[in-house]
Amino acid sequence: MIACGDVMESLEMQSLLYDFYGELLTEHQRSVYEEVVFQDLSLGEAAQELGISRQGVHDLIRRCDRILAGYEEKLHLVSKFRETKRMVGEIHKLTREFDATKDESLIRQIERISNDIMDL
């Protein structure tokens, strides 16, 4: 059985992959993918609406997932985005800590992290 956290992570990843690479799918692929994944249409409902089989819709969604994942394997835009977001969160935390303590070593940590972001 799939844990709720795994499902949420999967949906988040599908959403990010689509946000970054969805425009590289054909118009038909985007339309079907959006209806099933984001509008939560069942495979049967999408099949009926499109005049194709339920299996055809299922295969199209899986193919789109593979295409989007393939782009990520080559370009790594989603992983860079996630890492940048994590690092910015760390900068925010260190900034709040600096405001409270005025510890100058925190500024060097912030600078190091910002340099790492620039290198991504």
mmCIF file of N, CA and C in Angstrom:
data_model
loop_
_atom_site.group_PDB
_atom_site.id
_atom_site.type_symbol
_atom_site.label_atom_id
_atom_site.label_comp_id
_atom_site.label_asym_id
_atom_site.label_seq_id
_atom_site.Cartn_x
_atom_site.Cartn_y
_atom_site.Cartn_z
ATOM 1 N N MET A 1 0.830 -1.183 0.000
ATOM 2 C CA MET A 1 0.000 0.000 0.000
ATOM 3 C C MET A 1 0.878 1.251 0.000
ATOM 4 N N ILE A 2 0.478 2.272 -0.745
ATOM 5 C CA ILE A 2 1.243 3.505 -0.856
ATOM 6 C C ILE A 2 0.866 4.435 0.289
ATOM 7 N N ALA A 3 1.872 4.955 0.985
ATOM 8 C CA ALA A 3 1.626 5.870 2.096
ATOM 9 C C ALA A 3 1.162 7.219 1.563
ATOM 10 N N CYS A 4 0.400 7.932 2.375
ATOM 11 C CA CYS A 4 -0.133 9.235 1.993
ATOM 12 C C CYS A 4 0.992 10.196 1.618
ATOM 13 N N GLY A 5 2.096 10.181 2.366
ATOM 14 C CA GLY A 5 3.235 11.048 2.068
ATOM 15 C C GLY A 5 3.829 10.742 0.712
ATOM 16 N N ASP A 6 3.869 9.443 0.352
ATOM 17 C CA ASP A 6 4.398 9.044 -0.948
ATOM 18 C C ASP A 6 3.505 9.557 -2.074
ATOM 19 N N VAL A 7 2.195 9.489 -1.874
ATOM 20 C CA VAL A 7 1.252 9.974 -2.884
ATOM 21 C C VAL A 7 1.414 11.478 -3.049
ATOM 22 N N MET A 8 1.510 12.206 -1.936
ATOM 23 C CA MET A 8 1.683 13.656 -2.005
ATOM 24 C C MET A 8 2.984 14.010 -2.713
ATOM 25 N N GLU A 9 4.060 13.286 -2.384
ATOM 26 C CA GLU A 9 5.357 13.519 -3.027
ATOM 27 C C GLU A 9 5.257 13.245 -4.520
ATOM 28 N N SER A 10 4.566 12.181 -4.885
ATOM 29 C CA SER A 10 4.399 11.833 -6.292
ATOM 30 C C SER A 10 3.601 12.905 -7.041
ATOM 31 N N LEU A 11 2.510 13.366 -6.425
ATOM 32 C CA LEU A 11 1.702 14.415 -7.049
ATOM 33 C C LEU A 11 2.486 15.719 -7.166
ATOM 34 N N GLU A 12 3.260 16.038 -6.128
ATOM 35 C CA GLU A 12 4.087 17.245 -6.185
ATOM 36 C C GLU A 12 5.110 17.128 -7.306
ATOM 37 N N MET A 13 5.729 15.965 -7.427
ATOM 38 C CA MET A 13 6.732 15.775 -8.472
ATOM 39 C C MET A 13 6.092 15.840 -9.849
ATOM 40 N N GLN A 14 4.927 15.206 -10.031
ATOM 41 C CA GLN A 14 4.223 15.288 -11.310
ATOM 42 C C GLN A 14 3.923 16.733 -11.658
ATOM 43 N N SER A 15 3.490 17.479 -10.677
ATOM 44 C CA SER A 15 3.146 18.880 -10.895
ATOM 45 C C SER A 15 4.382 19.698 -11.282
ATOM 46 N N LEU A 16 5.472 19.494 -10.562
ATOM 47 C CA LEU A 16 6.701 20.220 -10.892
ATOM 48 C C LEU A 16 7.226 19.839 -12.275
ATOM 49 N N LEU A 17 7.231 18.552 -12.570
ATOM 50 C CA LEU A 17 7.698 18.120 -13.887
ATOM 51 C C LEU A 17 6.851 18.745 -14.989
ATOM 52 N N TYR A 18 5.544 18.768 -14.765
ATOM 53 C CA TYR A 18 4.648 19.362 -15.761
ATOM 54 C C TYR A 18 4.877 20.868 -15.865
ATOM 55 N N ASP A 19 5.061 21.532 -14.729
ATOM 56 C CA ASP A 19 5.316 22.977 -14.752
ATOM 57 C C ASP A 19 6.576 23.308 -15.554
ATOM 58 N N PHE A 20 7.608 22.518 -15.382
ATOM 59 C CA PHE A 20 8.876 22.800 -16.052
ATOM 60 C C PHE A 20 8.918 22.319 -17.497
ATOM 61 N N TYR A 21 8.302 21.171 -17.786
ATOM 62 C CA TYR A 21 8.478 20.553 -19.100
ATOM 63 C C TYR A 21 7.181 20.317 -19.876
ATOM 64 N N GLY A 22 6.044 20.658 -19.289
ATOM 65 C CA GLY A 22 4.756 20.369 -19.927
ATOM 66 C C GLY A 22 4.608 20.954 -21.312
ATOM 67 N N GLU A 23 5.176 22.118 -21.539
ATOM 68 C CA GLU A 23 5.071 22.750 -22.861
ATOM 69 C C GLU A 23 5.773 21.950 -23.944
ATOM 70 N N LEU A 24 6.609 21.001 -23.553
ATOM 71 C CA LEU A 24 7.311 20.172 -24.524
ATOM 72 C C LEU A 24 6.479 18.969 -24.975
ATOM 73 N N LEU A 25 5.354 18.732 -24.304
ATOM 74 C CA LEU A 25 4.414 17.698 -24.740
ATOM 75 C C LEU A 25 3.574 18.243 -25.891
ATOM 76 N N THR A 26 2.958 17.346 -26.643
ATOM 77 C CA THR A 26 2.055 17.798 -27.692
ATOM 78 C C THR A 26 0.801 18.388 -27.052
ATOM 79 N N GLU A 27 0.049 19.150 -27.812
ATOM 80 C CA GLU A 27 -1.184 19.742 -27.285
ATOM 81 C C GLU A 27 -2.141 18.651 -26.793
ATOM 82 N N HIS A 28 -2.254 17.563 -27.558
ATOM 83 C CA HIS A 28 -3.132 16.454 -27.163
ATOM 84 C C HIS A 28 -2.659 15.830 -25.856
ATOM 85 N N GLN A 29 -1.360 15.581 -25.735
ATOM 86 C CA GLN A 29 -0.822 15.000 -24.504
ATOM 87 C C GLN A 29 -1.090 15.915 -23.314
ATOM 88 N N ARG A 30 -0.854 17.215 -23.488
ATOM 89 C CA ARG A 30 -1.096 18.168 -22.398
ATOM 90 C C ARG A 30 -2.559 18.157 -21.981
ATOM 91 N N SER A 31 -3.443 18.153 -22.950
ATOM 92 C CA SER A 31 -4.877 18.194 -22.670
ATOM 93 C C SER A 31 -5.311 16.986 -21.845
ATOM 94 N N VAL A 32 -4.930 15.813 -22.280
ATOM 95 C CA VAL A 32 -5.311 14.585 -21.566
ATOM 96 C C VAL A 32 -4.648 14.548 -20.191
ATOM 97 N N TYR A 33 -3.382 14.879 -20.136
ATOM 98 C CA TYR A 33 -2.642 14.853 -18.871
ATOM 99 C C TYR A 33 -3.279 15.795 -17.853
ATOM 100 N N GLU A 34 -3.594 16.999 -18.275
ATOM 101 C CA GLU A 34 -4.211 17.981 -17.368
ATOM 102 C C GLU A 34 -5.559 17.483 -16.854
ATOM 103 N N GLU A 35 -6.359 16.897 -17.739
ATOM 104 C CA GLU A 35 -7.682 16.426 -17.321
ATOM 105 C C GLU A 35 -7.589 15.300 -16.299
ATOM 106 N N VAL A 36 -6.692 14.364 -16.535
ATOM 107 C CA VAL A 36 -6.605 13.198 -15.648
ATOM 108 C C VAL A 36 -5.833 13.522 -14.375
ATOM 109 N N VAL A 37 -4.679 14.161 -14.513
ATOM 110 C CA VAL A 37 -3.810 14.381 -13.359
ATOM 111 C C VAL A 37 -4.265 15.579 -12.526
ATOM 112 N N PHE A 38 -4.621 16.674 -13.173
ATOM 113 C CA PHE A 38 -4.903 17.903 -12.424
ATOM 114 C C PHE A 38 -6.392 18.176 -12.225
ATOM 115 N N GLN A 39 -7.230 17.727 -13.152
ATOM 116 C CA GLN A 39 -8.673 17.920 -12.996
ATOM 117 C C GLN A 39 -9.325 16.699 -12.367
ATOM 118 N N ASP A 40 -8.515 15.651 -12.117
ATOM 119 C CA ASP A 40 -8.949 14.443 -11.423
ATOM 120 C C ASP A 40 -10.074 13.702 -12.143
ATOM 121 N N LEU A 41 -10.081 13.769 -13.478
ATOM 122 C CA LEU A 41 -11.013 12.956 -14.251
ATOM 123 C C LEU A 41 -10.552 11.509 -14.169
ATOM 124 N N SER A 42 -11.479 10.586 -14.075
ATOM 125 C CA SER A 42 -11.099 9.174 -14.068
ATOM 126 C C SER A 42 -10.645 8.792 -15.477
ATOM 127 N N LEU A 43 -9.936 7.682 -15.555
ATOM 128 C CA LEU A 43 -9.499 7.204 -16.871
ATOM 129 C C LEU A 43 -10.708 6.937 -17.760
ATOM 130 N N GLY A 44 -11.768 6.386 -17.159
ATOM 131 C CA GLY A 44 -12.985 6.102 -17.914
ATOM 132 C C GLY A 44 -13.659 7.364 -18.422
ATOM 133 N N GLU A 45 -13.730 8.385 -17.567
ATOM 134 C CA GLU A 45 -14.340 9.651 -17.977
ATOM 135 C C GLU A 45 -13.539 10.306 -19.099
ATOM 136 N N ALA A 46 -12.221 10.304 -18.955
ATOM 137 C CA ALA A 46 -11.375 10.893 -19.995
ATOM 138 C C ALA A 46 -11.493 10.102 -21.289
ATOM 139 N N ALA A 47 -11.542 8.779 -21.186
ATOM 140 C CA ALA A 47 -11.663 7.931 -22.375
ATOM 141 C C ALA A 47 -12.962 8.216 -23.107
ATOM 142 N N GLN A 48 -14.034 8.313 -22.354
ATOM 143 C CA GLN A 48 -15.337 8.579 -22.958
ATOM 144 C C GLN A 48 -15.336 9.947 -23.644
ATOM 145 N N GLU A 49 -14.781 10.943 -22.977
ATOM 146 C CA GLU A 49 -14.733 12.295 -23.521
ATOM 147 C C GLU A 49 -13.892 12.363 -24.798
ATOM 148 N N LEU A 50 -12.807 11.570 -24.844
ATOM 149 C CA LEU A 50 -11.884 11.607 -25.979
ATOM 150 C C LEU A 50 -12.234 10.596 -27.066
ATOM 151 N N GLY A 51 -13.124 9.677 -26.745
ATOM 152 C CA GLY A 51 -13.486 8.654 -27.720
ATOM 153 C C GLY A 51 -12.398 7.616 -27.931
ATOM 154 N N ILE A 52 -11.619 7.363 -26.872
ATOM 155 C CA ILE A 52 -10.593 6.317 -26.937
ATOM 156 C C ILE A 52 -10.799 5.385 -25.749
ATOM 157 N N SER A 53 -10.037 4.303 -25.717
ATOM 158 C CA SER A 53 -10.208 3.332 -24.635
ATOM 159 C C SER A 53 -9.596 3.839 -23.331
ATOM 160 N N ARG A 54 -10.085 3.257 -22.253
ATOM 161 C CA ARG A 54 -9.531 3.565 -20.932
ATOM 162 C C ARG A 54 -8.051 3.218 -20.908
ATOM 163 N N GLN A 55 -7.699 2.075 -21.512
ATOM 164 C CA GLN A 55 -6.294 1.652 -21.579
ATOM 165 C C GLN A 55 -5.469 2.663 -22.379
ATOM 166 N N GLY A 56 -6.050 3.226 -23.427
ATOM 167 C CA GLY A 56 -5.357 4.230 -24.225
ATOM 168 C C GLY A 56 -5.031 5.470 -23.409
ATOM 169 N N VAL A 57 -5.982 5.887 -22.573
ATOM 170 C CA VAL A 57 -5.744 7.038 -21.695
ATOM 171 C C VAL A 57 -4.646 6.699 -20.691
ATOM 172 N N HIS A 58 -4.750 5.518 -20.092
ATOM 173 C CA HIS A 58 -3.745 5.075 -19.121
ATOM 174 C C HIS A 58 -2.355 5.069 -19.755
ATOM 175 N N ASP A 59 -2.246 4.483 -20.947
ATOM 176 C CA ASP A 59 -0.953 4.425 -21.636
ATOM 177 C C ASP A 59 -0.420 5.824 -21.941
ATOM 178 N N LEU A 60 -1.299 6.734 -22.340
ATOM 179 C CA LEU A 60 -0.890 8.103 -22.654
ATOM 180 C C LEU A 60 -0.355 8.815 -21.416
ATOM 181 N N ILE A 61 -1.028 8.640 -20.282
ATOM 182 C CA ILE A 61 -0.577 9.268 -19.036
ATOM 183 C C ILE A 61 0.794 8.717 -18.638
ATOM 184 N N ARG A 62 0.951 7.397 -18.693
ATOM 185 C CA ARG A 62 2.242 6.780 -18.353
ATOM 186 C C ARG A 62 3.332 7.257 -19.310
ATOM 187 N N ARG A 63 3.023 7.351 -20.598
ATOM 188 C CA ARG A 63 4.000 7.821 -21.589
ATOM 189 C C ARG A 63 4.405 9.261 -21.277
ATOM 190 N N CYS A 64 3.441 10.104 -20.942
ATOM 191 C CA CYS A 64 3.742 11.501 -20.576
ATOM 192 C C CYS A 64 4.627 11.548 -19.337
ATOM 193 N N ASP A 65 4.304 10.718 -18.336
ATOM 194 C CA ASP A 65 5.144 10.673 -17.131
ATOM 195 C C ASP A 65 6.588 10.300 -17.488
ATOM 196 N N ARG A 66 6.753 9.315 -18.376
ATOM 197 C CA ARG A 66 8.099 8.902 -18.787
ATOM 198 C C ARG A 66 8.809 10.004 -19.567
ATOM 199 N N ILE A 67 8.077 10.688 -20.437
ATOM 200 C CA ILE A 67 8.659 11.785 -21.219
ATOM 201 C C ILE A 67 9.129 12.900 -20.283
ATOM 202 N N LEU A 68 8.254 13.295 -19.351
ATOM 203 C CA LEU A 68 8.602 14.373 -18.418
ATOM 204 C C LEU A 68 9.788 13.975 -17.541
ATOM 205 N N ALA A 69 9.794 12.740 -17.050
ATOM 206 C CA ALA A 69 10.909 12.253 -16.233
ATOM 207 C C ALA A 69 12.202 12.212 -17.059
ATOM 208 N N GLY A 70 12.084 11.881 -18.325
ATOM 209 C CA GLY A 70 13.255 11.854 -19.206
ATOM 210 C C GLY A 70 13.872 13.234 -19.372
ATOM 211 N N TYR A 71 13.028 14.243 -19.511
ATOM 212 C CA TYR A 71 13.543 15.611 -19.585
ATOM 213 C C TYR A 71 14.281 15.976 -18.299
ATOM 214 N N GLU A 72 13.715 15.583 -17.163
ATOM 215 C CA GLU A 72 14.352 15.892 -15.885
ATOM 216 C C GLU A 72 15.699 15.179 -15.760
ATOM 217 N N GLU A 73 15.777 13.930 -16.231
ATOM 218 C CA GLU A 73 17.044 13.203 -16.190
ATOM 219 C C GLU A 73 18.128 13.926 -16.973
ATOM 220 N N LYS A 74 17.736 14.570 -18.059
ATOM 221 C CA LYS A 74 18.709 15.263 -18.912
ATOM 222 C C LYS A 74 19.006 16.682 -18.428
ATOM 223 N N LEU A 75 17.991 17.404 -17.960
ATOM 224 C CA LEU A 75 18.144 18.832 -17.685
ATOM 225 C C LEU A 75 18.248 19.190 -16.199
ATOM 226 N N HIS A 76 17.673 18.373 -15.333
ATOM 227 C CA HIS A 76 17.749 18.556 -13.875
ATOM 228 C C HIS A 76 17.169 19.892 -13.387
ATOM 229 N N LEU A 77 16.223 20.469 -14.096
ATOM 230 C CA LEU A 77 15.664 21.753 -13.696
ATOM 231 C C LEU A 77 14.862 21.663 -12.402
ATOM 232 N N VAL A 78 14.101 20.589 -12.243
ATOM 233 C CA VAL A 78 13.293 20.430 -11.025
ATOM 234 C C VAL A 78 14.198 20.220 -9.818
ATOM 235 N N SER A 79 15.207 19.393 -9.948
ATOM 236 C CA SER A 79 16.098 19.154 -8.804
ATOM 237 C C SER A 79 16.861 20.427 -8.445
ATOM 238 N N LYS A 80 17.260 21.210 -9.428
ATOM 239 C CA LYS A 80 17.936 22.486 -9.141
ATOM 240 C C LYS A 80 16.970 23.456 -8.467
ATOM 241 N N PHE A 81 15.731 23.481 -8.913
ATOM 242 C CA PHE A 81 14.721 24.342 -8.300
ATOM 243 C C PHE A 81 14.510 23.964 -6.835
ATOM 244 N N ARG A 82 14.354 22.660 -6.589
ATOM 245 C CA ARG A 82 14.119 22.203 -5.217
ATOM 246 C C ARG A 82 15.313 22.515 -4.316
ATOM 247 N N GLU A 83 16.518 22.308 -4.833
ATOM 248 C CA GLU A 83 17.719 22.586 -4.045
ATOM 249 C C GLU A 83 17.840 24.089 -3.776
ATOM 250 N N THR A 84 17.554 24.905 -4.764
ATOM 251 C CA THR A 84 17.593 26.353 -4.576
ATOM 252 C C THR A 84 16.576 26.782 -3.530
ATOM 253 N N LYS A 85 15.385 26.230 -3.605
ATOM 254 C CA LYS A 85 14.337 26.555 -2.633
ATOM 255 C C LYS A 85 14.769 26.175 -1.218
ATOM 256 N N ARG A 86 15.380 25.008 -1.077
ATOM 257 C CA ARG A 86 15.873 24.564 0.231
ATOM 258 C C ARG A 86 16.936 25.525 0.755
ATOM 259 N N MET A 87 17.847 25.917 -0.117
ATOM 260 C CA MET A 87 18.941 26.802 0.295
ATOM 261 C C MET A 87 18.429 28.205 0.655
ATOM 262 N N VAL A 88 17.459 28.695 -0.062
ATOM 263 C CA VAL A 88 16.866 29.994 0.266
ATOM 264 C C VAL A 88 16.192 29.918 1.633
ATOM 265 N N GLY A 89 15.538 28.805 1.924
ATOM 266 C CA GLY A 89 14.951 28.615 3.249
ATOM 267 C C GLY A 89 16.010 28.647 4.338
ATOM 268 N N GLU A 90 17.152 28.055 4.051
ATOM 269 C CA GLU A 90 18.256 28.074 5.013
ATOM 270 C C GLU A 90 18.773 29.508 5.207
ATOM 271 N N ILE A 91 18.864 30.266 4.137
ATOM 272 C CA ILE A 91 19.279 31.670 4.239
ATOM 273 C C ILE A 91 18.294 32.450 5.102
ATOM 274 N N HIS A 92 17.017 32.232 4.888
ATOM 275 C CA HIS A 92 15.997 32.921 5.696
ATOM 276 C C HIS A 92 16.164 32.587 7.180
ATOM 277 N N LYS A 93 16.379 31.314 7.472
ATOM 278 C CA LYS A 93 16.561 30.888 8.864
ATOM 279 C C LYS A 93 17.792 31.562 9.471
ATOM 280 N N LEU A 94 18.893 31.573 8.729
ATOM 281 C CA LEU A 94 20.116 32.193 9.229
ATOM 282 C C LEU A 94 19.958 33.703 9.397
ATOM 283 N N THR A 95 19.193 34.323 8.524
ATOM 284 C CA THR A 95 18.945 35.766 8.622
ATOM 285 C C THR A 95 18.178 36.092 9.904
ATOM 286 N N ARG A 96 17.151 35.301 10.196
ATOM 287 C CA ARG A 96 16.392 35.508 11.436
ATOM 288 C C ARG A 96 17.292 35.287 12.662
ATOM 289 N N GLU A 97 18.137 34.265 12.565
ATOM 290 C CA GLU A 97 19.064 33.981 13.664
ATOM 291 C C GLU A 97 20.054 35.138 13.843
ATOM 292 N N PHE A 98 20.528 35.687 12.730
ATOM 293 C CA PHE A 98 21.440 36.831 12.806
ATOM 294 C C PHE A 98 20.753 38.036 13.449
ATOM 295 N N ASP A 99 19.512 38.296 13.050
ATOM 296 C CA ASP A 99 18.759 39.413 13.637
ATOM 297 C C ASP A 99 18.663 39.274 15.153
ATOM 298 N N ALA A 100 18.544 38.045 15.618
ATOM 299 C CA ALA A 100 18.395 37.813 17.053
ATOM 300 C C ALA A 100 19.733 37.847 17.793
ATOM 301 N N THR A 101 20.796 37.392 17.142
ATOM 302 C CA THR A 101 22.075 37.222 17.857
ATOM 303 C C THR A 101 23.178 38.176 17.426
ATOM 304 N N LYS A 102 23.068 38.714 16.225
ATOM 305 C CA LYS A 102 24.127 39.562 15.629
ATOM 306 C C LYS A 102 25.452 38.819 15.503
ATOM 307 N N ASP A 103 25.370 37.497 15.407
ATOM 308 C CA ASP A 103 26.555 36.644 15.245
ATOM 309 C C ASP A 103 27.067 36.791 13.812
ATOM 310 N N GLU A 104 28.239 37.412 13.668
ATOM 311 C CA GLU A 104 28.821 37.705 12.345
ATOM 312 C C GLU A 104 29.145 36.438 11.536
ATOM 313 N N SER A 105 29.378 35.320 12.223
ATOM 314 C CA SER A 105 29.699 34.092 11.487
ATOM 315 C C SER A 105 28.517 33.633 10.622
ATOM 316 N N LEU A 106 27.322 34.042 11.000
ATOM 317 C CA LEU A 106 26.136 33.687 10.215
ATOM 318 C C LEU A 106 26.160 34.363 8.845
ATOM 319 N N ILE A 107 26.726 35.564 8.781
ATOM 320 C CA ILE A 107 26.831 36.272 7.502
ATOM 321 C C ILE A 107 27.708 35.475 6.542
ATOM 322 N N ARG A 108 28.792 34.908 7.030
ATOM 323 C CA ARG A 108 29.674 34.083 6.175
ATOM 324 C C ARG A 108 28.938 32.827 5.692
ATOM 325 N N GLN A 109 28.108 32.252 6.557
ATOM 326 C CA GLN A 109 27.322 31.081 6.144
ATOM 327 C C GLN A 109 26.323 31.467 5.056
ATOM 328 N N ILE A 110 25.687 32.606 5.235
ATOM 329 C CA ILE A 110 24.734 33.097 4.232
ATOM 330 C C ILE A 110 25.447 33.349 2.916
ATOM 331 N N GLU A 111 26.603 33.944 2.980
ATOM 332 C CA GLU A 111 27.385 34.204 1.768
ATOM 333 C C GLU A 111 27.774 32.905 1.070
ATOM 334 N N ARG A 112 28.189 31.906 1.848
ATOM 335 C CA ARG A 112 28.561 30.606 1.273
ATOM 336 C C ARG A 112 27.368 29.972 0.558
ATOM 337 N N ILE A 113 26.216 30.006 1.219
ATOM 338 C CA ILE A 113 25.015 29.416 0.623
ATOM 339 C C ILE A 113 24.616 30.166 -0.643
ATOM 340 N N SER A 114 24.677 31.491 -0.597
ATOM 341 C CA SER A 114 24.296 32.264 -1.790
ATOM 342 C C SER A 114 25.267 31.987 -2.938
ATOM 343 N N ASN A 115 26.552 31.791 -2.633
ATOM 344 C CA ASN A 115 27.512 31.417 -3.677
ATOM 345 C C ASN A 115 27.183 30.042 -4.244
ATOM 346 N N ASP A 116 26.783 29.121 -3.368
ATOM 347 C CA ASP A 116 26.381 27.789 -3.839
ATOM 348 C C ASP A 116 25.174 27.874 -4.772
ATOM 349 N N ILE A 117 24.247 28.750 -4.436
ATOM 350 C CA ILE A 117 23.069 28.932 -5.306
ATOM 351 C C ILE A 117 23.512 29.441 -6.680
ATOM 352 N N MET A 118 24.418 30.372 -6.685
ATOM 353 C CA MET A 118 24.902 30.933 -7.952
ATOM 354 C C MET A 118 25.599 29.863 -8.805
ATOM 355 N N ASP A 119 26.172 28.862 -8.163
ATOM 356 C CA ASP A 119 26.893 27.796 -8.883
ATOM 357 C C ASP A 119 25.977 26.700 -9.406
ATOM 358 N N LEU A 120 24.714 26.689 -8.980
ATOM 359 C CA LEU A 120 23.794 25.626 -9.429
ATOM 360 C C LEU A 120 23.555 25.700 -10.918
#
